[in-house]
Amino acid sequence: DVKVTQSSRYLVKRTGEKVFLECVQDMDHENMFWYRQDPGLGLRLIYFSYDVKMKEKGDIPEGYSVSREKKERFSLILESASTNQTSMYLCASSSPGQFDEQYFGPGTRLTVT
Amino acid sequence: DQQVKQNSPSLSVQEGRISILNCDYTNSMFDYFLWYKKYPAEGPTFLISISSIKDKNEDGRFTVFLNKSAKHLSLHIVPSQPGDSAVYFCAASDTGNQFYFGTGTSLTVIP
């Protein structure tokens, strides 16, 4: 079974703090994704990565950056957290060429105060 | 602007009956479509997909229908079971790279 784990289930940070959200997958997947889920807006893609050190902007990359130094790990970075980044963040991974079947982690509920 | 829309935020169905979840999209270039199911406190799990070369795909109790001319997608669950109670997201893509998700429909199956 594919396992996608996220470093925290709940996180509370202050405005202006630098925030790291970590995601690890154990199935040797090339592709990894970061989404945020907000009420009434569904899941929106922030960034994705096809391979180590590669990244592509998704629909809403502003205010975020990512890092993929190892194949199994994909980090989402909020350089200076703001209250409008309070959200549920979901990480996913998939095999190459199988963009439909993404395996999601349980999510991190981030609150920025 | 929301390119994939699920206009029903919630749906209640009696156990054993059919559940029909609907999804509309605006981009005529979309040709990969899928459905995910999400339980509380868990990430979404892939349910079923369909590409534009088909108008129907079936997997057990789950069938997805695609009407490209109407830009409409639907998921049928027959018969519905209480364990099907979850939030269902549809998603669409034109490249297979980036998927655009709908806002979700919360399905409740009443025993």
mmCIF file of C-alpha atoms in Angstrom:
data_model
loop_
_atom_site.group_PDB
_atom_site.id
_atom_site.type_symbol
_atom_site.label_atom_id
_atom_site.label_comp_id
_atom_site.label_asym_id
_atom_site.label_seq_id
_atom_site.Cartn_x
_atom_site.Cartn_y
_atom_site.Cartn_z
ATOM 1 C CA ASP A 1 0.000 0.000 0.000
ATOM 2 C CA VAL A 2 1.176 3.485 -0.863
ATOM 3 C CA LYS A 3 1.857 5.612 2.130
ATOM 4 C CA VAL A 4 2.000 9.365 1.948
ATOM 5 C CA THR A 5 2.734 10.963 5.277
ATOM 6 C CA GLN A 6 2.698 14.588 6.284
ATOM 7 C CA SER A 7 4.765 15.904 9.159
ATOM 8 C CA SER A 8 1.921 17.434 11.161
ATOM 9 C CA ARG A 9 -1.848 17.017 11.308
ATOM 10 C CA TYR A 10 -2.365 20.402 12.968
ATOM 11 C CA LEU A 11 -0.102 23.446 12.993
ATOM 12 C CA VAL A 12 -0.562 26.925 14.438
ATOM 13 C CA LYS A 13 1.815 29.666 13.355
ATOM 14 C CA ARG A 14 2.022 33.414 13.713
ATOM 15 C CA THR A 15 1.851 35.925 10.874
ATOM 16 C CA GLY A 16 5.286 36.475 9.359
ATOM 17 C CA GLU A 17 6.744 33.149 10.460
ATOM 18 C CA LYS A 18 8.478 30.848 8.006
ATOM 19 C CA VAL A 19 6.578 27.579 7.800
ATOM 20 C CA PHE A 20 7.734 24.223 6.477
ATOM 21 C CA LEU A 21 5.266 21.483 5.590
ATOM 22 C CA GLU A 22 6.906 18.149 4.917
ATOM 23 C CA CYS A 23 5.610 15.273 2.848
ATOM 24 C CA VAL A 24 7.160 11.829 2.460
ATOM 25 C CA GLN A 25 6.038 8.965 0.213
ATOM 26 C CA ASP A 26 7.316 5.420 0.339
ATOM 27 C CA MET A 27 6.422 4.113 -3.127
ATOM 28 C CA ASP A 28 9.281 5.556 -5.160
ATOM 29 C CA HIS A 29 6.885 7.855 -7.044
ATOM 30 C CA GLU A 30 8.400 10.421 -9.389
ATOM 31 C CA ASN A 31 5.509 12.863 -9.158
ATOM 32 C CA MET A 32 4.543 14.810 -6.061
ATOM 33 C CA PHE A 33 1.959 17.535 -5.528
ATOM 34 C CA TRP A 34 0.885 20.131 -2.990
ATOM 35 C CA TYR A 35 -2.756 21.280 -2.808
ATOM 36 C CA ARG A 36 -4.750 23.429 -0.490
ATOM 37 C CA GLN A 37 -8.384 22.752 0.302
ATOM 38 C CA ASP A 38 -10.706 25.576 1.267
ATOM 39 C CA PRO A 39 -14.485 25.553 1.825
ATOM 40 C CA GLY A 40 -16.328 26.351 -1.375
ATOM 41 C CA LEU A 41 -13.143 26.202 -3.468
ATOM 42 C CA GLY A 42 -12.265 22.519 -3.579
ATOM 43 C CA LEU A 43 -8.645 21.432 -3.989
ATOM 44 C CA ARG A 44 -6.314 23.860 -5.694
ATOM 45 C CA LEU A 45 -2.855 22.902 -6.920
ATOM 46 C CA ILE A 46 -0.010 24.976 -5.496
ATOM 47 C CA TYR A 47 3.085 23.275 -6.924
ATOM 48 C CA PHE A 48 4.060 19.925 -8.345
ATOM 49 C CA SER A 49 7.293 18.127 -9.097
ATOM 50 C CA TYR A 50 8.167 15.521 -11.709
ATOM 51 C CA ASP A 51 11.538 14.619 -10.328
ATOM 52 C CA VAL A 52 14.174 15.566 -7.825
ATOM 53 C CA LYS A 53 15.044 19.270 -7.990
ATOM 54 C CA MET A 54 12.280 19.878 -10.545
ATOM 55 C CA LYS A 55 9.175 21.897 -9.828
ATOM 56 C CA GLU A 56 6.246 23.388 -11.704
ATOM 57 C CA LYS A 57 3.825 26.084 -10.586
ATOM 58 C CA GLY A 58 0.238 25.095 -10.183
ATOM 59 C CA ASP A 59 -2.823 27.265 -10.002
ATOM 60 C CA ILE A 60 -1.956 29.298 -6.906
ATOM 61 C CA PRO A 61 1.827 29.404 -6.297
ATOM 62 C CA GLU A 62 1.954 32.953 -4.932
ATOM 63 C CA GLY A 63 3.302 33.098 -1.397
ATOM 64 C CA TYR A 64 4.661 29.552 -1.551
ATOM 65 C CA SER A 65 7.833 27.794 -2.599
ATOM 66 C CA VAL A 66 8.802 24.124 -2.690
ATOM 67 C CA SER A 67 11.851 21.969 -2.329
ATOM 68 C CA ARG A 68 12.536 18.462 -3.622
ATOM 69 C CA GLU A 69 16.041 17.370 -2.712
ATOM 70 C CA LYS A 70 15.202 13.672 -2.428
ATOM 71 C CA LYS A 71 12.773 11.637 -4.452
ATOM 72 C CA GLU A 72 10.635 10.640 -1.487
ATOM 73 C CA ARG A 73 10.334 14.081 0.103
ATOM 74 C CA PHE A 74 8.522 17.209 -1.094
ATOM 75 C CA SER A 75 8.448 20.271 1.115
ATOM 76 C CA LEU A 76 6.104 23.231 0.938
ATOM 77 C CA ILE A 77 7.475 26.488 2.309
ATOM 78 C CA LEU A 78 5.555 29.555 3.351
ATOM 79 C CA GLU A 79 8.277 32.221 3.453
ATOM 80 C CA SER A 80 6.214 34.649 5.526
ATOM 81 C CA ALA A 81 2.928 33.170 6.650
ATOM 82 C CA SER A 82 -0.187 35.266 6.332
ATOM 83 C CA THR A 83 -3.703 34.753 7.678
ATOM 84 C CA ASN A 84 -5.048 34.037 4.180
ATOM 85 C CA GLN A 85 -2.829 30.958 4.109
ATOM 86 C CA THR A 86 -4.887 29.370 6.863
ATOM 87 C CA SER A 87 -6.090 26.215 5.152
ATOM 88 C CA MET A 88 -5.927 22.437 4.845
ATOM 89 C CA TYR A 89 -2.804 21.413 2.936
ATOM 90 C CA LEU A 90 -2.739 18.092 1.131
ATOM 91 C CA CYS A 91 0.268 16.349 -0.377
ATOM 92 C CA ALA A 92 -0.043 13.676 -3.060
ATOM 93 C CA SER A 93 2.194 11.438 -5.146
ATOM 94 C CA SER A 94 1.822 9.359 -8.290
ATOM 95 C CA SER A 95 3.770 7.213 -10.706
ATOM 96 C CA PRO A 96 4.959 8.765 -13.956
ATOM 97 C CA GLY A 97 2.279 8.756 -16.622
ATOM 98 C CA GLN A 98 -0.425 8.033 -14.085
ATOM 99 C CA PHE A 99 -1.600 11.484 -13.213
ATOM 100 C CA ASP A 100 -5.063 10.254 -12.483
ATOM 101 C CA GLU A 101 -4.228 8.008 -9.606
ATOM 102 C CA GLN A 102 -2.713 10.341 -7.067
ATOM 103 C CA TYR A 103 -2.254 9.060 -3.551
ATOM 104 C CA PHE A 104 -2.951 11.667 -0.908
ATOM 105 C CA GLY A 105 -1.637 12.161 2.589
ATOM 106 C CA PRO A 106 -4.022 12.866 5.487
ATOM 107 C CA GLY A 107 -3.519 16.620 5.290
ATOM 108 C CA THR A 108 -2.142 19.354 7.560
ATOM 109 C CA ARG A 109 -4.576 21.861 9.017
ATOM 110 C CA LEU A 110 -2.559 25.099 9.219
ATOM 111 C CA THR A 111 -3.839 28.068 11.179
ATOM 112 C CA VAL A 112 -2.009 31.375 10.876
ATOM 113 C CA THR A 113 -2.884 33.853 13.612
ATOM 114 C CA ASP B 1 -12.765 31.267 -11.849
ATOM 115 C CA GLN B 2 -13.913 27.757 -11.064
ATOM 116 C CA GLN B 3 -13.369 25.558 -14.122
ATOM 117 C CA VAL B 4 -14.932 22.501 -12.508
ATOM 118 C CA LYS B 5 -18.185 22.906 -10.607
ATOM 119 C CA GLN B 6 -20.183 20.661 -8.343
ATOM 120 C CA ASN B 7 -23.365 22.594 -7.791
ATOM 121 C CA SER B 8 -24.785 20.339 -5.093
ATOM 122 C CA PRO B 9 -22.858 20.747 -1.848
ATOM 123 C CA SER B 10 -24.745 17.856 -0.279
ATOM 124 C CA LEU B 11 -26.919 14.869 -1.151
ATOM 125 C CA SER B 12 -28.868 12.410 0.996
ATOM 126 C CA VAL B 13 -29.923 9.004 -0.303
ATOM 127 C CA GLN B 14 -31.566 5.953 1.255
ATOM 128 C CA GLU B 15 -29.462 2.816 1.516
ATOM 129 C CA GLY B 16 -29.947 0.586 -1.521
ATOM 130 C CA ARG B 17 -31.031 3.406 -3.800
ATOM 131 C CA ILE B 18 -28.984 5.112 -6.501
ATOM 132 C CA SER B 19 -26.742 8.085 -5.722
ATOM 133 C CA ILE B 20 -26.067 10.457 -8.600
ATOM 134 C CA LEU B 21 -23.362 13.066 -8.169
ATOM 135 C CA ASN B 22 -22.976 15.687 -10.859
ATOM 136 C CA CYS B 23 -20.086 17.755 -12.124
ATOM 137 C CA ASP B 24 -19.876 20.430 -14.814
ATOM 138 C CA TYR B 25 -16.793 21.916 -16.414
ATOM 139 C CA THR B 26 -16.129 24.899 -18.615
ATOM 140 C CA ASN B 27 -12.897 24.079 -20.472
ATOM 141 C CA SER B 28 -13.611 22.146 -23.670
ATOM 142 C CA MET B 29 -9.966 21.038 -23.771
ATOM 143 C CA PHE B 30 -10.414 18.848 -20.686
ATOM 144 C CA ASP B 31 -10.222 15.198 -21.637
ATOM 145 C CA TYR B 32 -9.213 13.370 -18.469
ATOM 146 C CA PHE B 33 -11.739 13.163 -15.659
ATOM 147 C CA LEU B 34 -11.741 11.452 -12.331
ATOM 148 C CA TRP B 35 -13.574 11.105 -9.051
ATOM 149 C CA TYR B 36 -12.088 11.019 -5.580
ATOM 150 C CA LYS B 37 -13.732 10.130 -2.292
ATOM 151 C CA LYS B 38 -12.746 11.753 0.984
ATOM 152 C CA TYR B 39 -13.577 10.640 4.505
ATOM 153 C CA PRO B 40 -13.167 13.083 7.417
ATOM 154 C CA ALA B 41 -9.591 13.392 8.680
ATOM 155 C CA GLU B 42 -8.253 11.417 5.714
ATOM 156 C CA GLY B 43 -6.824 12.414 2.356
ATOM 157 C CA PRO B 44 -8.875 11.873 -0.806
ATOM 158 C CA THR B 45 -8.680 8.415 -2.360
ATOM 159 C CA PHE B 46 -8.972 7.755 -6.065
ATOM 160 C CA LEU B 47 -12.275 6.192 -7.067
ATOM 161 C CA ILE B 48 -12.715 6.018 -10.829
ATOM 162 C CA SER B 49 -11.576 7.805 -13.983
ATOM 163 C CA ILE B 50 -12.670 8.314 -17.561
ATOM 164 C CA SER B 51 -11.024 9.737 -20.646
ATOM 165 C CA SER B 52 -12.764 11.528 -23.486
ATOM 166 C CA ILE B 53 -12.580 8.558 -25.825
ATOM 167 C CA LYS B 54 -15.247 6.890 -23.675
ATOM 168 C CA ASP B 55 -18.640 7.994 -22.469
ATOM 169 C CA LYS B 56 -18.936 5.461 -19.664
ATOM 170 C CA ASN B 57 -16.651 3.629 -17.283
ATOM 171 C CA GLU B 58 -17.796 1.105 -14.726
ATOM 172 C CA ASP B 59 -16.127 -0.336 -11.654
ATOM 173 C CA GLY B 60 -18.353 -2.467 -9.476
ATOM 174 C CA ARG B 61 -21.069 -0.284 -7.954
ATOM 175 C CA PHE B 62 -19.529 2.877 -9.392
ATOM 176 C CA THR B 63 -20.142 4.158 -12.915
ATOM 177 C CA VAL B 64 -18.947 7.428 -14.383
ATOM 178 C CA PHE B 65 -20.711 8.965 -17.363
ATOM 179 C CA LEU B 66 -19.228 11.649 -19.585
ATOM 180 C CA ASN B 67 -21.218 13.928 -21.876
ATOM 181 C CA LYS B 68 -18.609 16.008 -23.666
ATOM 182 C CA SER B 69 -21.064 18.084 -25.665
ATOM 183 C CA ALA B 70 -22.764 19.170 -22.435
ATOM 184 C CA LYS B 71 -19.447 19.388 -20.536
ATOM 185 C CA HIS B 72 -21.018 17.241 -17.870
ATOM 186 C CA LEU B 73 -19.784 14.354 -15.787
ATOM 187 C CA SER B 74 -21.744 12.215 -13.362
ATOM 188 C CA LEU B 75 -20.983 9.467 -10.880
ATOM 189 C CA HIS B 76 -23.603 6.817 -10.178
ATOM 190 C CA ILE B 77 -23.401 4.599 -7.121
ATOM 191 C CA VAL B 78 -25.737 1.609 -7.163
ATOM 192 C CA PRO B 79 -26.735 0.359 -4.677
ATOM 193 C CA SER B 80 -25.694 3.019 -2.200
ATOM 194 C CA GLN B 81 -24.312 1.819 1.132
ATOM 195 C CA PRO B 82 -23.789 3.683 4.427
ATOM 196 C CA GLY B 83 -20.011 3.296 3.970
ATOM 197 C CA ASP B 84 -20.294 5.423 0.839
ATOM 198 C CA SER B 85 -21.036 8.456 3.001
ATOM 199 C CA ALA B 86 -18.156 10.817 2.223
ATOM 200 C CA VAL B 87 -17.263 13.919 0.254
ATOM 201 C CA TYR B 88 -16.845 13.271 -3.469
ATOM 202 C CA PHE B 89 -14.651 15.440 -5.658
ATOM 203 C CA CYS B 90 -14.593 15.442 -9.425
ATOM 204 C CA ALA B 91 -11.498 16.661 -11.246
ATOM 205 C CA ALA B 92 -10.533 17.366 -14.838
ATOM 206 C CA SER B 93 -7.380 17.926 -16.846
ATOM 207 C CA ASP B 94 -6.369 18.693 -20.413
ATOM 208 C CA THR B 95 -2.799 17.503 -20.119
ATOM 209 C CA GLY B 96 -2.881 14.912 -17.367
ATOM 210 C CA ASN B 97 -0.451 17.137 -15.495
ATOM 211 C CA GLN B 98 -2.585 19.607 -13.605
ATOM 212 C CA PHE B 99 -6.019 18.592 -12.404
ATOM 213 C CA TYR B 100 -8.722 21.093 -11.556
ATOM 214 C CA PHE B 101 -10.927 19.919 -8.720
ATOM 215 C CA GLY B 102 -14.537 20.711 -8.006
ATOM 216 C CA THR B 103 -15.755 21.959 -4.639
ATOM 217 C CA GLY B 104 -17.036 18.574 -3.556
ATOM 218 C CA THR B 105 -20.419 17.019 -2.768
ATOM 219 C CA SER B 106 -21.064 15.545 0.649
ATOM 220 C CA LEU B 107 -23.019 12.307 0.272
ATOM 221 C CA THR B 108 -24.970 10.864 3.182
ATOM 222 C CA VAL B 109 -26.422 7.377 2.772
ATOM 223 C CA ILE B 110 -29.197 6.824 5.285
ATOM 224 C CA PRO B 111 -29.529 3.257 6.635
#
